[in-house]
PDB file of C-alpha atoms and ligand atoms in Angstrom:
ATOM      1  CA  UNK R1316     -36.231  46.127  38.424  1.00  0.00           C
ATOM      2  CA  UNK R1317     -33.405  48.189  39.453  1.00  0.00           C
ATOM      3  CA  UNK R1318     -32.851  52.170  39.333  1.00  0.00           C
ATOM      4  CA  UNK R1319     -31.732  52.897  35.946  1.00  0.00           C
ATOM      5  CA  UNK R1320     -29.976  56.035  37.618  1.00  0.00           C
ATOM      6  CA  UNK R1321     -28.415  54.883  40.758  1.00  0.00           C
ATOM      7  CA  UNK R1322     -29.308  50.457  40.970  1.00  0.00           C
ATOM      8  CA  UNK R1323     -31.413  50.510  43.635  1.00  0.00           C
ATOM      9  CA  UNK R1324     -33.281  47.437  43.960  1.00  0.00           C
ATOM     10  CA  UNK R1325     -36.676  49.640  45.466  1.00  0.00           C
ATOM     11  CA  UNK R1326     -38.853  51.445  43.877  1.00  0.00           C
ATOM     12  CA  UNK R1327     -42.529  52.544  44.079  1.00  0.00           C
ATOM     13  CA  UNK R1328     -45.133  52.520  41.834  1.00  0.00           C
ATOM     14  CA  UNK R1329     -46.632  56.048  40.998  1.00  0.00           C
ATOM     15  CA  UNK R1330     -49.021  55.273  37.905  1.00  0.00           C
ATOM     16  CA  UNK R1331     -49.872  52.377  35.849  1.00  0.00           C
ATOM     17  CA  UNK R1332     -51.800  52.028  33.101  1.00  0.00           C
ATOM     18  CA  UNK R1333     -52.116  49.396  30.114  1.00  0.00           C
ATOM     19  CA  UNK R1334     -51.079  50.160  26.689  1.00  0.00           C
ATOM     20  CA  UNK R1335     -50.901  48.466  23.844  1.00  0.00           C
ATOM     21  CA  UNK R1336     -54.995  47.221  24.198  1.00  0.00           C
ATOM     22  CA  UNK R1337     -54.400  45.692  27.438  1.00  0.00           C
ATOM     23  CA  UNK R1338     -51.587  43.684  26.140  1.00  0.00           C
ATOM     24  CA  UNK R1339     -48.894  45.524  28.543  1.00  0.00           C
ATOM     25  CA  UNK R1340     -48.619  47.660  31.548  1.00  0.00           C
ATOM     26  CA  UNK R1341     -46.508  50.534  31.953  1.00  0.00           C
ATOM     27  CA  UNK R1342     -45.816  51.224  35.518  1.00  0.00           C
ATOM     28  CA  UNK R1343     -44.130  54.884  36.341  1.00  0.00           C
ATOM     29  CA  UNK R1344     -41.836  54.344  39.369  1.00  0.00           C
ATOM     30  CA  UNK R1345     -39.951  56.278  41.809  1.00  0.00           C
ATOM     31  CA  UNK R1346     -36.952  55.286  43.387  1.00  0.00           C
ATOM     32  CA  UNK R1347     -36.615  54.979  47.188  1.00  0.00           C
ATOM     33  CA  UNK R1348     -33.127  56.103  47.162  1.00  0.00           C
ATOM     34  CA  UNK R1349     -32.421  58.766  44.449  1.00  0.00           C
ATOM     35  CA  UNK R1350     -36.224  59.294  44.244  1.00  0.00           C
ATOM     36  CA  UNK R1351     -35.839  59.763  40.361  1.00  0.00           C
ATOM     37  CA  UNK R1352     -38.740  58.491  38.654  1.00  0.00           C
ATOM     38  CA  UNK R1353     -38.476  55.788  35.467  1.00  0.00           C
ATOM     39  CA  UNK R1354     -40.667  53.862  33.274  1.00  0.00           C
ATOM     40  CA  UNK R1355     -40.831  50.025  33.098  1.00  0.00           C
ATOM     41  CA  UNK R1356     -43.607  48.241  30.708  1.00  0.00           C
ATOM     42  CA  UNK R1357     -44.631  44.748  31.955  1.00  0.00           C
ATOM     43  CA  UNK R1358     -45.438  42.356  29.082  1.00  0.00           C
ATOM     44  CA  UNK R1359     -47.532  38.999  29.230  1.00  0.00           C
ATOM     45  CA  UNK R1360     -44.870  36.359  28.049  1.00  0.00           C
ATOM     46  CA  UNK R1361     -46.078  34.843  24.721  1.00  0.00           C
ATOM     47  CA  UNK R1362     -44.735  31.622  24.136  1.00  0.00           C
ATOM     48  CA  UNK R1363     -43.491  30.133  20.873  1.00  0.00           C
ATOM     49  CA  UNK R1364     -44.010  26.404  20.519  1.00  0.00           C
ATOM     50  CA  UNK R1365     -41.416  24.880  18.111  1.00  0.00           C
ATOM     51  CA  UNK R1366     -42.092  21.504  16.367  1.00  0.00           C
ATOM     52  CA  UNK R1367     -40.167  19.592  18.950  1.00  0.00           C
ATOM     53  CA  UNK R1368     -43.024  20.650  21.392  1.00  0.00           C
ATOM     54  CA  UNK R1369     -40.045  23.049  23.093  1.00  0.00           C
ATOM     55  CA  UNK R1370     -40.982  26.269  24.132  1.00  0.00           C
ATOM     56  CA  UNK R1371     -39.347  30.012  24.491  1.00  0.00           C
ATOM     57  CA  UNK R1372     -40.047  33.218  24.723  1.00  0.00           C
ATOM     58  CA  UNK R1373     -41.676  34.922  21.738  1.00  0.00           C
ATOM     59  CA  UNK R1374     -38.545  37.199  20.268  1.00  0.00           C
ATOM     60  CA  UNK R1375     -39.035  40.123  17.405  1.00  0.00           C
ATOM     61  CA  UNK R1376     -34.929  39.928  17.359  1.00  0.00           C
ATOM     62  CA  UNK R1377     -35.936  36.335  15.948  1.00  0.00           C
ATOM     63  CA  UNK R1378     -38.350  37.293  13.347  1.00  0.00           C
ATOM     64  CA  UNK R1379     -36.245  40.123  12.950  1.00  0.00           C
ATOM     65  CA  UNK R1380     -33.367  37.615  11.928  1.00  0.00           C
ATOM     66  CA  UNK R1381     -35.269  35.286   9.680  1.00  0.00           C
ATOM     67  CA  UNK R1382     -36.669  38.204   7.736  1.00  0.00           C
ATOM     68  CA  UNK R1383     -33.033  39.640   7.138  1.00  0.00           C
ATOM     69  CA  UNK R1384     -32.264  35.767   5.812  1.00  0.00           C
ATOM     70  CA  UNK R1385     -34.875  36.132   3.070  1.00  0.00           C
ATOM     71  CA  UNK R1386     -34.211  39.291   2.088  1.00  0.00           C
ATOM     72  CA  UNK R1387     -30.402  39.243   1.888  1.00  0.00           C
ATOM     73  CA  UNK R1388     -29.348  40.908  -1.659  1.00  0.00           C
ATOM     74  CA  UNK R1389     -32.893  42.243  -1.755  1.00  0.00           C
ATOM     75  CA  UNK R1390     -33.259  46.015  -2.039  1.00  0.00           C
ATOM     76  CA  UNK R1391     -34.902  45.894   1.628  1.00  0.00           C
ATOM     77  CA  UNK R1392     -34.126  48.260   4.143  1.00  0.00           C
ATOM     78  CA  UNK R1393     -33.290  47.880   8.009  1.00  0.00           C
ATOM     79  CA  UNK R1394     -36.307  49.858   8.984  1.00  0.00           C
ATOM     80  CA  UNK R1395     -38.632  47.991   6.732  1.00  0.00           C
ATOM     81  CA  UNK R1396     -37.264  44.867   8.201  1.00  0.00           C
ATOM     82  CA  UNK R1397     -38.044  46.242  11.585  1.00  0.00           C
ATOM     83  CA  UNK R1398     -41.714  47.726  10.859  1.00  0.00           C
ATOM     84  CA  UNK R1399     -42.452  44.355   9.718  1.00  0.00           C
ATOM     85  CA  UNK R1400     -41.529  42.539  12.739  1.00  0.00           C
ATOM     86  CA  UNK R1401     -43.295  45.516  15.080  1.00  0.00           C
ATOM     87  CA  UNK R1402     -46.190  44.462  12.855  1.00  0.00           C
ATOM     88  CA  UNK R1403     -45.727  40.383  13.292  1.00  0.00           C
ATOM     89  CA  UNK R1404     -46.015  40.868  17.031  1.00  0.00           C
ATOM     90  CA  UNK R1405     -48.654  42.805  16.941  1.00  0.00           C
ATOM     91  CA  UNK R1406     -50.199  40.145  15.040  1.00  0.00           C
ATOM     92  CA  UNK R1407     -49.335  36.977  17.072  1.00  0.00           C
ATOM     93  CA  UNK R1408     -50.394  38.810  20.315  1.00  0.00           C
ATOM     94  CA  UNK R1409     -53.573  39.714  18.875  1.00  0.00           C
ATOM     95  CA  UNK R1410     -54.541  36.094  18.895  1.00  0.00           C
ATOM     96  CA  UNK R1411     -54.590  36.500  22.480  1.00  0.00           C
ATOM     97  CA  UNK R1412     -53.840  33.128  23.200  1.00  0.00           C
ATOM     98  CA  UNK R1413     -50.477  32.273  25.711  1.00  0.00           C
ATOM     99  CA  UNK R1414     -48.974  29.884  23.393  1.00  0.00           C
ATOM    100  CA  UNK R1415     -48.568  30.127  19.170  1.00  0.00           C
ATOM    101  CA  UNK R1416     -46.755  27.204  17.393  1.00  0.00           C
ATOM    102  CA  UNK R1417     -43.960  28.609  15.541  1.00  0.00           C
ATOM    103  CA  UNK R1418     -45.171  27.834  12.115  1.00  0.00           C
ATOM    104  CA  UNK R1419     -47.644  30.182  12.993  1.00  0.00           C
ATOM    105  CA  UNK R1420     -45.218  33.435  13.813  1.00  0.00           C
ATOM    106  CA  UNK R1421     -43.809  31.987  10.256  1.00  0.00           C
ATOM    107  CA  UNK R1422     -46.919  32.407   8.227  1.00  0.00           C
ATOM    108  CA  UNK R1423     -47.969  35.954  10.051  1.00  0.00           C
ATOM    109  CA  UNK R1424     -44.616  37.080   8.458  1.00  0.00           C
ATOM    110  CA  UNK R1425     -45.486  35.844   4.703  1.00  0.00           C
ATOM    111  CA  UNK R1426     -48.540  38.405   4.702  1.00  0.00           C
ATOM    112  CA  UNK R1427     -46.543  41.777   5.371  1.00  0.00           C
ATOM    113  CA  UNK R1428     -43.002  39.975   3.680  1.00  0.00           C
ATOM    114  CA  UNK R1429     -45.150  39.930   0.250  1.00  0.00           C
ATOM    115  CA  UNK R1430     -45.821  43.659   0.420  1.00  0.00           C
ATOM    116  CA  UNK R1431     -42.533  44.048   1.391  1.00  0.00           C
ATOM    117  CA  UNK R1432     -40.573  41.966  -0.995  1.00  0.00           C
ATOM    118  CA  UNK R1433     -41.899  39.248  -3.271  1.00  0.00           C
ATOM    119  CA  UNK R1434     -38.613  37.060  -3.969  1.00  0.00           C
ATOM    120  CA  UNK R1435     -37.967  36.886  -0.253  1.00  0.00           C
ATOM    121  CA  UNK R1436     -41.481  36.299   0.138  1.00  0.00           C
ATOM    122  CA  UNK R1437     -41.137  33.197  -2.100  1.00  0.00           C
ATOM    123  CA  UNK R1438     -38.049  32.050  -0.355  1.00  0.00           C
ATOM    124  CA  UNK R1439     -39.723  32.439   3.221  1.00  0.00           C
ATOM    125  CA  UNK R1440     -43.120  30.638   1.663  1.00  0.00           C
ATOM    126  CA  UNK R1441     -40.785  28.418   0.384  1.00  0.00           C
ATOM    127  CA  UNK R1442     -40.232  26.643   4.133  1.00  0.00           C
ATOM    128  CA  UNK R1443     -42.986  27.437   5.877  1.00  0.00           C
ATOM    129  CA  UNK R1444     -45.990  26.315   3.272  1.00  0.00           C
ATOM    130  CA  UNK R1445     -43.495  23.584   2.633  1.00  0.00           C
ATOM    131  CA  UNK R1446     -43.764  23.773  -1.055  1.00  0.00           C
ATOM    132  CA  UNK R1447     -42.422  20.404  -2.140  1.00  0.00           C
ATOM    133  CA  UNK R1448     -42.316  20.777  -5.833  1.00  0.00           C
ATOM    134  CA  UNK R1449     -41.265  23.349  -8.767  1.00  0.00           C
ATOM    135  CA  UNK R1450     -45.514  23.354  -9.383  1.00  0.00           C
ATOM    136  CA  UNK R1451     -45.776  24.478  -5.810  1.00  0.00           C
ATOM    137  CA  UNK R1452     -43.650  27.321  -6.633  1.00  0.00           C
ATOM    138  CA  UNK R1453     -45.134  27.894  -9.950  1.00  0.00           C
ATOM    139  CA  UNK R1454     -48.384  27.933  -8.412  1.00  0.00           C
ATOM    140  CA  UNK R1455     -47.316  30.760  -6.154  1.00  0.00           C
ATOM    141  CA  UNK R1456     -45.794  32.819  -8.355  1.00  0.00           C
ATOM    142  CA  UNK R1457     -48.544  33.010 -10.284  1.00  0.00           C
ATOM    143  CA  UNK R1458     -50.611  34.045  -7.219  1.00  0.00           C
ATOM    144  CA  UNK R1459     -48.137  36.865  -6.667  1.00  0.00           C
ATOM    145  CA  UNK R1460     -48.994  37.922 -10.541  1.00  0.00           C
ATOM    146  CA  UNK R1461     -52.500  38.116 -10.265  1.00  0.00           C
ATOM    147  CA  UNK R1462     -52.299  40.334  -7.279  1.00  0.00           C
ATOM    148  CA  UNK R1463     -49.862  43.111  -8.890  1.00  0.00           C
ATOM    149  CA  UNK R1464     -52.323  42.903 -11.845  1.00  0.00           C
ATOM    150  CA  UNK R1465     -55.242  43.799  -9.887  1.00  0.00           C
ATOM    151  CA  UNK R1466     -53.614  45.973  -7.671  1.00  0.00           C
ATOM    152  CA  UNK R1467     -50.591  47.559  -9.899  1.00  0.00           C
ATOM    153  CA  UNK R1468     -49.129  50.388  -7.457  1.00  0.00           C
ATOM    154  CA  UNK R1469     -48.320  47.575  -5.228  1.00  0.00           C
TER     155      UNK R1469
HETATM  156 ZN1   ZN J  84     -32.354  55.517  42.247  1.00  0.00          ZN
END
């Protein structure tokens, strides 16, 4: 990790501690050269495991993407978008495993997407329960009904 101020390759480590439950450590560092100090946050990789048994890095830019897919033309906003992908990481890492198949990061979305919006809820449930028929969609839909009735401020 280089100086942020003047790209010095040393640096020493002046406090750590984990945040995020353990999930991350942020290391406080000071700079052999310029001896300014900076922050950098050390992260345990989570890997996404796509159907073709390929893996990469888990991305919130990704989830960030797909969500902005399903709600185009929706009255969403950008910060809502990104809330809900702070909250879909927070999610998958709290599995606490190393890897997560990716139709799993797809179906933590659909929970805080249905608050969020329901017809780009329905088009993101749409691929990831694979509905396969109108019935499928009905079916849903009618879900989505019940739960305004009981709960009708949201
Ligand atoms: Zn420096």
């Amino acid at each position: 990790m280089r100086c942020p101020f003047c790209r010095n390759t040393d640096s020493r480590v002046v406090d750590s501690r984990e945040v995020e439950d353990g999930q991350a450590i942020r290391r406080r560092r000071s700079c052999s050269a310029c001896s300014r100090r900076f922050t950098t946050v050390e992260q345990g990789v989570l890997a996404v495991v796509k159907r073709s048994g390929v893996t990469e890095p888990f991305s919130r830019d990704k989830v960030v993407r797909g969500v902005q897919r399903a709600c185009q033309g929706r009255p969403v906003d950008d910060d809502d978008v990104q809330q809900l992908a702070h909250r879909v990481e927070e999610t998958v890492r709290a599995a606490g495993v190393a890897e997560i198949p990716a139709h799993e990061v797809g179906l933590a979305i659909l929970g805080p997407l249905r608050e969020l919006d329901e017809v780009a809820y329905l088009r993101f449930a749409s691929v990831y329960r694979a509905f396969s028929s109108v019935e499928d969609f009905e079916k849903e839909i009618a879900e989505l009904r019940k739960a305004t009735e009981r709960d009708p401020a949201g």
